[in-house]
mmCIF file of C-alpha atoms and ligand atoms in Angstrom:
data_model
loop_
_atom_site.group_PDB
_atom_site.id
_atom_site.type_symbol
_atom_site.label_atom_id
_atom_site.label_comp_id
_atom_site.label_asym_id
_atom_site.label_seq_id
_atom_site.Cartn_x
_atom_site.Cartn_y
_atom_site.Cartn_z
ATOM 1 C CA MET R 1 0.947 28.508 -27.770
ATOM 2 C CA GLU R 2 1.741 27.062 -24.241
ATOM 3 C CA THR R 3 0.815 23.616 -23.625
ATOM 4 C CA ALA R 4 -1.320 23.162 -20.378
ATOM 5 C CA ALA R 5 0.497 20.888 -17.884
ATOM 6 C CA PRO R 6 -1.685 17.864 -17.214
ATOM 7 C CA SER R 7 -4.081 18.329 -14.560
ATOM 8 C CA ALA R 8 -3.238 16.878 -11.000
ATOM 9 C CA VAL R 9 -4.721 13.484 -10.915
ATOM 10 C CA ILE R 10 -4.988 11.164 -7.668
ATOM 11 C CA VAL R 11 -5.308 7.640 -8.184
ATOM 12 C CA ALA R 12 -6.085 5.101 -5.256
ATOM 13 C CA ILE R 13 -4.913 1.441 -5.999
ATOM 14 C CA ASP R 14 -6.179 -1.065 -3.324
ATOM 15 C CA GLY R 15 -6.169 -4.710 -2.936
ATOM 16 C CA PRO R 16 -4.869 -7.788 -1.028
ATOM 17 C CA SER R 17 -1.044 -8.732 -1.192
ATOM 18 C CA GLY R 18 0.181 -10.312 -4.122
ATOM 19 C CA THR R 19 -2.110 -8.775 -6.588
ATOM 20 C CA GLY R 20 0.863 -6.945 -8.224
ATOM 21 C CA LYS R 21 -0.447 -3.390 -6.484
ATOM 22 C CA SER R 22 3.373 -1.988 -5.789
ATOM 23 C CA SER R 23 4.690 -2.946 -9.232
ATOM 24 C CA THR R 24 1.646 -1.461 -10.724
ATOM 25 C CA SER R 25 1.267 1.568 -9.019
ATOM 26 C CA LYS R 26 5.124 2.611 -9.225
ATOM 27 C CA ALA R 27 5.138 1.822 -13.006
ATOM 28 C CA VAL R 28 1.740 3.717 -13.631
ATOM 29 C CA ALA R 29 3.141 6.568 -11.622
ATOM 30 C CA ALA R 30 6.601 6.388 -13.775
ATOM 31 C CA LYS R 31 4.803 6.356 -16.886
ATOM 32 C CA LEU R 32 2.521 9.348 -16.207
ATOM 33 C CA GLY R 33 4.802 11.554 -14.352
ATOM 34 C CA LEU R 34 2.821 11.262 -10.953
ATOM 35 C CA ARG R 35 4.396 10.912 -7.479
ATOM 36 C CA TYR R 36 3.891 7.397 -5.679
ATOM 37 C CA LEU R 37 2.983 6.311 -2.090
ATOM 38 C CA ASP R 38 3.334 3.073 -0.655
ATOM 39 C CA THR R 39 1.044 3.014 2.480
ATOM 40 C CA GLY R 40 1.853 -0.452 3.500
ATOM 41 C CA ALA R 41 5.583 0.684 3.840
ATOM 42 C CA GLN R 42 4.271 3.157 6.417
ATOM 43 C CA TYR R 43 2.292 0.683 8.486
ATOM 44 C CA ARG R 44 5.414 -1.711 8.302
ATOM 45 C CA ALA R 45 7.888 1.138 9.370
ATOM 46 C CA ILE R 46 5.629 2.111 12.568
ATOM 47 C CA THR R 47 5.568 -1.751 13.129
ATOM 48 C CA TRP R 48 9.354 -1.834 12.800
ATOM 49 C CA TRP R 49 9.712 0.908 15.284
ATOM 50 C CA MET R 50 7.354 -0.659 17.891
ATOM 51 C CA ILE R 51 9.521 -4.105 17.659
ATOM 52 C CA THR R 52 12.738 -2.191 18.003
ATOM 53 C CA ASN R 53 11.651 -0.319 20.866
ATOM 54 C CA GLY R 54 10.076 -3.197 22.992
ATOM 55 C CA ILE R 55 6.536 -2.570 22.591
ATOM 56 C CA ASP R 56 4.416 -5.224 22.881
ATOM 57 C CA THR R 57 2.695 -5.792 19.453
ATOM 58 C CA ASP R 58 -0.199 -7.774 20.918
ATOM 59 C CA ASP R 59 -1.027 -4.925 23.321
ATOM 60 C CA PRO R 60 -3.114 -2.379 21.286
ATOM 61 C CA HIS R 61 -3.275 -0.063 24.735
ATOM 62 C CA ALA R 62 0.663 0.285 24.496
ATOM 63 C CA ILE R 63 0.684 0.608 20.870
ATOM 64 C CA ALA R 64 -1.735 3.407 20.890
ATOM 65 C CA VAL R 65 0.253 5.277 23.502
ATOM 66 C CA ALA R 66 3.519 4.964 21.573
ATOM 67 C CA ALA R 67 1.998 5.543 18.114
ATOM 68 C CA GLY R 68 2.865 9.261 17.783
ATOM 69 C CA LYS R 69 6.452 8.634 18.615
ATOM 70 C CA PRO R 70 8.283 7.665 15.746
ATOM 71 C CA GLY R 71 8.842 10.051 12.689
ATOM 72 C CA ILE R 72 7.953 8.462 9.531
ATOM 73 C CA VAL R 73 8.876 10.023 6.296
ATOM 74 C CA SER R 74 8.116 8.673 2.749
ATOM 75 C CA GLY R 75 9.974 9.795 -0.375
ATOM 76 C CA THR R 76 7.420 9.653 -3.341
ATOM 77 C CA ASP R 77 9.749 9.303 -6.439
ATOM 78 C CA PRO R 78 8.298 6.153 -8.270
ATOM 79 C CA ALA R 79 11.716 5.368 -9.428
ATOM 80 C CA ALA R 80 13.379 5.280 -6.060
ATOM 81 C CA PRO R 81 10.541 5.385 -3.129
ATOM 82 C CA THR R 82 12.202 5.964 0.306
ATOM 83 C CA ILE R 83 11.044 5.386 3.941
ATOM 84 C CA THR R 84 12.796 6.583 6.909
ATOM 85 C CA VAL R 85 11.818 6.418 10.730
ATOM 86 C CA ASP R 86 13.470 9.061 12.851
ATOM 87 C CA GLY R 87 15.995 9.499 10.106
ATOM 88 C CA LEU R 88 16.999 5.920 9.695
ATOM 89 C CA ASP R 89 16.506 4.129 6.349
ATOM 90 C CA ALA R 90 13.819 1.562 7.103
ATOM 91 C CA SER R 91 13.363 0.014 3.628
ATOM 92 C CA GLY R 92 15.144 -3.165 4.233
ATOM 93 C CA PRO R 93 14.012 -3.892 7.918
ATOM 94 C CA ILE R 94 10.387 -3.354 7.333
ATOM 95 C CA ARG R 95 10.357 -6.350 4.780
ATOM 96 C CA THR R 96 11.569 -8.952 7.055
ATOM 97 C CA GLN R 97 9.186 -11.974 8.176
ATOM 98 C CA GLU R 98 8.981 -10.447 11.497
ATOM 99 C CA VAL R 99 7.553 -7.380 10.506
ATOM 100 C CA THR R 100 5.256 -9.140 8.082
ATOM 101 C CA SER R 101 3.738 -11.103 10.651
ATOM 102 C CA LYS R 102 2.976 -8.445 13.304
ATOM 103 C CA VAL R 103 1.794 -5.698 10.753
ATOM 104 C CA SER R 104 -1.834 -6.513 10.705
ATOM 105 C CA ALA R 105 -2.093 -6.249 14.779
ATOM 106 C CA VAL R 106 -0.014 -3.124 14.701
ATOM 107 C CA SER R 107 -2.082 -1.431 11.848
ATOM 108 C CA ALA R 108 -5.512 -2.472 12.943
ATOM 109 C CA VAL R 109 -5.116 -0.020 15.982
ATOM 110 C CA PRO R 110 -7.271 2.964 15.503
ATOM 111 C CA GLU R 111 -4.662 5.653 16.816
ATOM 112 C CA VAL R 112 -2.181 4.235 14.461
ATOM 113 C CA ARG R 113 -4.553 4.478 11.459
ATOM 114 C CA THR R 114 -5.701 8.093 12.561
ATOM 115 C CA LEU R 115 -1.941 9.308 12.480
ATOM 116 C CA ILE R 116 -1.196 7.225 9.336
ATOM 117 C CA THR R 117 -3.900 8.630 7.422
ATOM 118 C CA GLU R 118 -3.293 12.332 8.013
ATOM 119 C CA LEU R 119 0.276 11.665 6.913
ATOM 120 C CA GLN R 120 -1.066 10.043 3.857
ATOM 121 C CA ARG R 121 -3.395 12.877 3.100
ATOM 122 C CA SER R 122 -1.026 15.629 3.662
ATOM 123 C CA ILE R 123 1.361 13.890 1.194
ATOM 124 C CA ALA R 124 -1.379 13.372 -1.385
ATOM 125 C CA ALA R 125 -2.501 17.065 -0.927
ATOM 126 C CA SER R 126 1.110 18.366 -1.561
ATOM 127 C CA ALA R 127 1.859 15.949 -4.642
ATOM 128 C CA GLU R 128 2.069 18.336 -7.545
ATOM 129 C CA GLY R 129 1.013 16.958 -10.707
ATOM 130 C CA GLY R 130 -0.761 14.127 -8.730
ATOM 131 C CA ILE R 131 -0.163 11.007 -7.173
ATOM 132 C CA VAL R 132 -0.621 7.130 -7.165
ATOM 133 C CA VAL R 133 -1.369 5.991 -3.685
ATOM 134 C CA GLU R 134 -1.352 2.105 -3.172
ATOM 135 C CA GLY R 135 -2.830 0.309 0.165
ATOM 136 C CA ARG R 136 -5.949 -1.283 1.423
ATOM 137 C CA ASP R 137 -8.474 1.400 2.475
ATOM 138 C CA ILE R 138 -7.161 4.297 0.145
ATOM 139 C CA GLY R 139 -10.352 4.568 -1.970
ATOM 140 C CA THR R 140 -12.780 4.062 1.043
ATOM 141 C CA THR R 141 -11.300 6.088 3.800
ATOM 142 C CA VAL R 142 -7.872 8.013 3.239
ATOM 143 C CA LEU R 143 -8.732 9.562 -0.185
ATOM 144 C CA PRO R 144 -12.536 9.102 -0.993
ATOM 145 C CA ASP R 145 -12.505 11.920 -3.343
ATOM 146 C CA ALA R 146 -9.615 10.298 -5.689
ATOM 147 C CA ASP R 147 -10.158 10.846 -9.227
ATOM 148 C CA LEU R 148 -9.666 7.107 -9.978
ATOM 149 C CA LYS R 149 -10.102 4.172 -7.899
ATOM 150 C CA ILE R 150 -8.595 0.669 -8.667
ATOM 151 C CA PHE R 151 -9.233 -2.520 -6.820
ATOM 152 C CA LEU R 152 -6.979 -5.206 -7.544
ATOM 153 C CA THR R 153 -7.386 -8.806 -7.144
ATOM 154 C CA ALA R 154 -6.069 -12.217 -7.909
ATOM 155 C CA SER R 155 -6.814 -15.901 -6.923
ATOM 156 C CA PRO R 156 -5.048 -16.798 -3.667
ATOM 157 C CA GLU R 157 -2.938 -19.481 -5.835
ATOM 158 C CA ALA R 158 -1.434 -16.664 -8.166
ATOM 159 C CA ARG R 159 -0.938 -14.413 -5.171
ATOM 160 C CA ALA R 160 0.975 -16.807 -3.220
ATOM 161 C CA ALA R 161 3.241 -17.769 -6.334
ATOM 162 C CA ARG R 162 3.943 -14.008 -6.826
ATOM 163 C CA ARG R 163 4.792 -13.683 -3.228
ATOM 164 C CA SER R 164 6.999 -16.480 -3.277
ATOM 165 C CA GLY R 165 8.840 -15.404 -6.339
ATOM 166 C CA GLU R 166 9.418 -12.037 -4.546
ATOM 167 C CA LEU R 167 10.633 -13.634 -1.262
ATOM 168 C CA ARG R 168 13.019 -16.047 -3.115
ATOM 169 C CA GLY R 169 16.549 -15.627 -2.414
ATOM 170 C CA LYS R 170 15.923 -13.534 0.634
ATOM 171 C CA GLU R 171 14.213 -15.877 2.988
ATOM 172 C CA ALA R 172 13.426 -19.648 2.940
ATOM 173 C CA THR R 173 9.920 -19.863 1.142
ATOM 174 C CA ASP R 174 7.714 -22.465 0.847
ATOM 175 C CA LEU R 175 4.507 -21.927 -1.348
ATOM 176 C CA ALA R 176 1.865 -23.568 0.878
ATOM 177 C CA ALA R 177 3.212 -21.622 3.994
ATOM 178 C CA THR R 178 3.298 -18.470 1.924
ATOM 179 C CA LYS R 179 -0.384 -18.908 0.849
ATOM 180 C CA GLU R 180 -1.412 -19.760 4.198
ATOM 181 C CA ALA R 181 0.351 -16.596 5.706
ATOM 182 C CA LEU R 182 -1.108 -14.323 3.350
ATOM 183 C CA ILE R 183 -4.672 -15.587 3.716
ATOM 184 C CA LYS R 184 -4.364 -15.328 7.233
ATOM 185 C CA ARG R 185 -2.996 -11.656 6.877
ATOM 186 C CA ASP R 186 -5.801 -10.602 4.407
ATOM 187 C CA ALA R 187 -8.674 -12.060 6.739
ATOM 188 C CA ALA R 188 -7.242 -9.902 9.495
ATOM 189 C CA ASP R 189 -6.724 -6.873 7.317
ATOM 190 C CA SER R 190 -10.431 -7.310 6.044
ATOM 191 C CA GLY R 191 -11.908 -8.154 9.413
ATOM 192 C CA ARG R 192 -10.638 -5.206 11.427
ATOM 193 C CA LYS R 193 -13.112 -2.616 12.656
ATOM 194 C CA THR R 194 -11.335 0.453 11.520
ATOM 195 C CA SER R 195 -10.877 0.959 7.768
ATOM 196 C CA PRO R 196 -10.663 -2.378 6.689
ATOM 197 C CA LEU R 197 -9.405 -3.783 3.435
ATOM 198 C CA ALA R 198 -12.498 -2.937 1.080
ATOM 199 C CA LYS R 199 -13.403 -2.136 -2.280
ATOM 200 C CA ALA R 200 -15.003 1.284 -2.581
ATOM 201 C CA GLY R 201 -18.458 1.279 -4.320
ATOM 202 C CA ASP R 202 -16.917 3.375 -7.115
ATOM 203 C CA ALA R 203 -13.567 1.475 -7.702
ATOM 204 C CA VAL R 204 -12.845 -0.224 -10.929
ATOM 205 C CA GLU R 205 -12.190 -3.920 -10.261
ATOM 206 C CA VAL R 206 -9.298 -5.687 -12.071
ATOM 207 C CA ASP R 207 -8.631 -9.287 -11.802
ATOM 208 C CA THR R 208 -5.071 -9.744 -12.497
ATOM 209 C CA THR R 209 -5.038 -13.562 -12.180
ATOM 210 C CA GLU R 210 -4.530 -14.248 -16.139
ATOM 211 C CA LEU R 211 -2.735 -11.031 -16.578
ATOM 212 C CA THR R 212 0.756 -10.338 -16.974
ATOM 213 C CA LEU R 213 2.414 -7.142 -15.053
ATOM 214 C CA ASP R 214 2.405 -5.321 -18.546
ATOM 215 C CA GLN R 215 -1.035 -5.776 -19.201
ATOM 216 C CA VAL R 216 -2.239 -4.619 -15.647
ATOM 217 C CA ILE R 217 0.002 -1.568 -16.093
ATOM 218 C CA GLU R 218 -1.299 -0.716 -19.396
ATOM 219 C CA CYS R 219 -4.994 -1.194 -18.173
ATOM 220 C CA VAL R 220 -4.622 1.168 -15.212
ATOM 221 C CA VAL R 221 -2.578 3.678 -17.429
ATOM 222 C CA THR R 222 -5.546 3.641 -19.847
ATOM 223 C CA LEU R 223 -8.119 4.197 -17.177
ATOM 224 C CA VAL R 224 -5.913 7.181 -15.914
ATOM 225 C CA GLU R 225 -5.735 8.677 -19.364
ATOM 226 C CA GLU R 226 -9.462 8.468 -19.919
ATOM 227 C CA LYS R 227 -10.055 10.348 -16.769
ATOM 228 C CA ARG R 228 -7.942 13.078 -17.405
ATOM 229 C CA ALA R 229 -9.191 13.247 -20.999
ATOM 230 C CA ALA R 230 -12.799 13.422 -19.454
ATOM 231 C CA ARG R 231 -11.758 16.306 -17.404
ATOM 232 C CA THR R 232 -10.163 18.478 -19.908
HETATM 233 O O1 LIG J 1 1.077 -3.741 1.277
HETATM 234 P P1 LIG J 1 1.880 -4.382 2.438
HETATM 235 O O2 LIG J 1 1.768 -5.974 2.340
HETATM 236 O O3 LIG J 1 3.423 -3.835 2.335
HETATM 237 O O4 LIG J 1 1.191 -3.889 3.686
HETATM 238 C C1 LIG J 1 1.456 -4.320 4.874
HETATM 239 C C2 LIG J 1 0.296 -4.311 5.934
HETATM 240 O O5 LIG J 1 -0.051 -2.844 6.082
HETATM 241 C C3 LIG J 1 -0.944 -5.026 5.342
HETATM 242 O O6 LIG J 1 -0.981 -6.342 5.852
HETATM 243 C C4 LIG J 1 -2.010 -4.212 6.110
HETATM 244 C C5 LIG J 1 -1.569 -2.838 6.322
HETATM 245 N N1 LIG J 1 -1.850 -1.810 5.404
HETATM 246 C C6 LIG J 1 -3.021 -1.159 5.741
HETATM 247 O O7 LIG J 1 -3.619 -1.638 6.798
HETATM 248 N N2 LIG J 1 -3.661 -0.060 5.373
HETATM 249 C C7 LIG J 1 -2.981 0.283 4.136
HETATM 250 N N3 LIG J 1 -3.474 1.296 3.415
HETATM 251 C C8 LIG J 1 -1.969 -0.316 3.701
HETATM 252 C C9 LIG J 1 -1.480 -1.371 4.208
#
């Protein structure tokens, strides 16, 4: 007797930075044999292109006019996700402090969001077997029909400590400054007009403040498995 392949499942994982979104999403996708999409990396990639092409990131009109120019391609293997801009590997440059400080302004421009949202939907639609998509507006705007929506939260202190840990060794870090920058970026991402960072009404909220990464992964894997079981 043939065993049926597990049905394709679409999982949306949203939340502010430092909640363990990327690590959780990658691990859940790898464990369950799903594809993985980091939508923050796409907004960072378009921001990096704007900076390297001399576009004023404080000028929404200039950003809107240029938004369709870069060719952004995301590789969705959770073991080795990739991001290229016009064929160039952008995985390193998109993590610099300069990009991090400018990405909220660029990603708030409606024309940028329309283009990137279309790209995200086409990647999700062609992901055989299903996909975990992480971001800020996946459950609310990009994939409102996702099979499972998770919204990760954590206290600002825990989030700043995790971000500092990630940055250590790469750039000079200071916990208070990291916390301040993170709160500022979240406020910009939550306060923008077009598809702000928000919890979907039907999302499951998981507060990760007191949880280890393994506990968060286990919690999300269980939720996905329950969804899959309920559909068979
Ligand atoms: O997840 P991240 O920190 O790499 O995301 C970088 C920025 O991209 C974040 O500050 C807001 C923006 N972003 C967004 O507006 N919508 C998404 N779905 C994902 C990220």
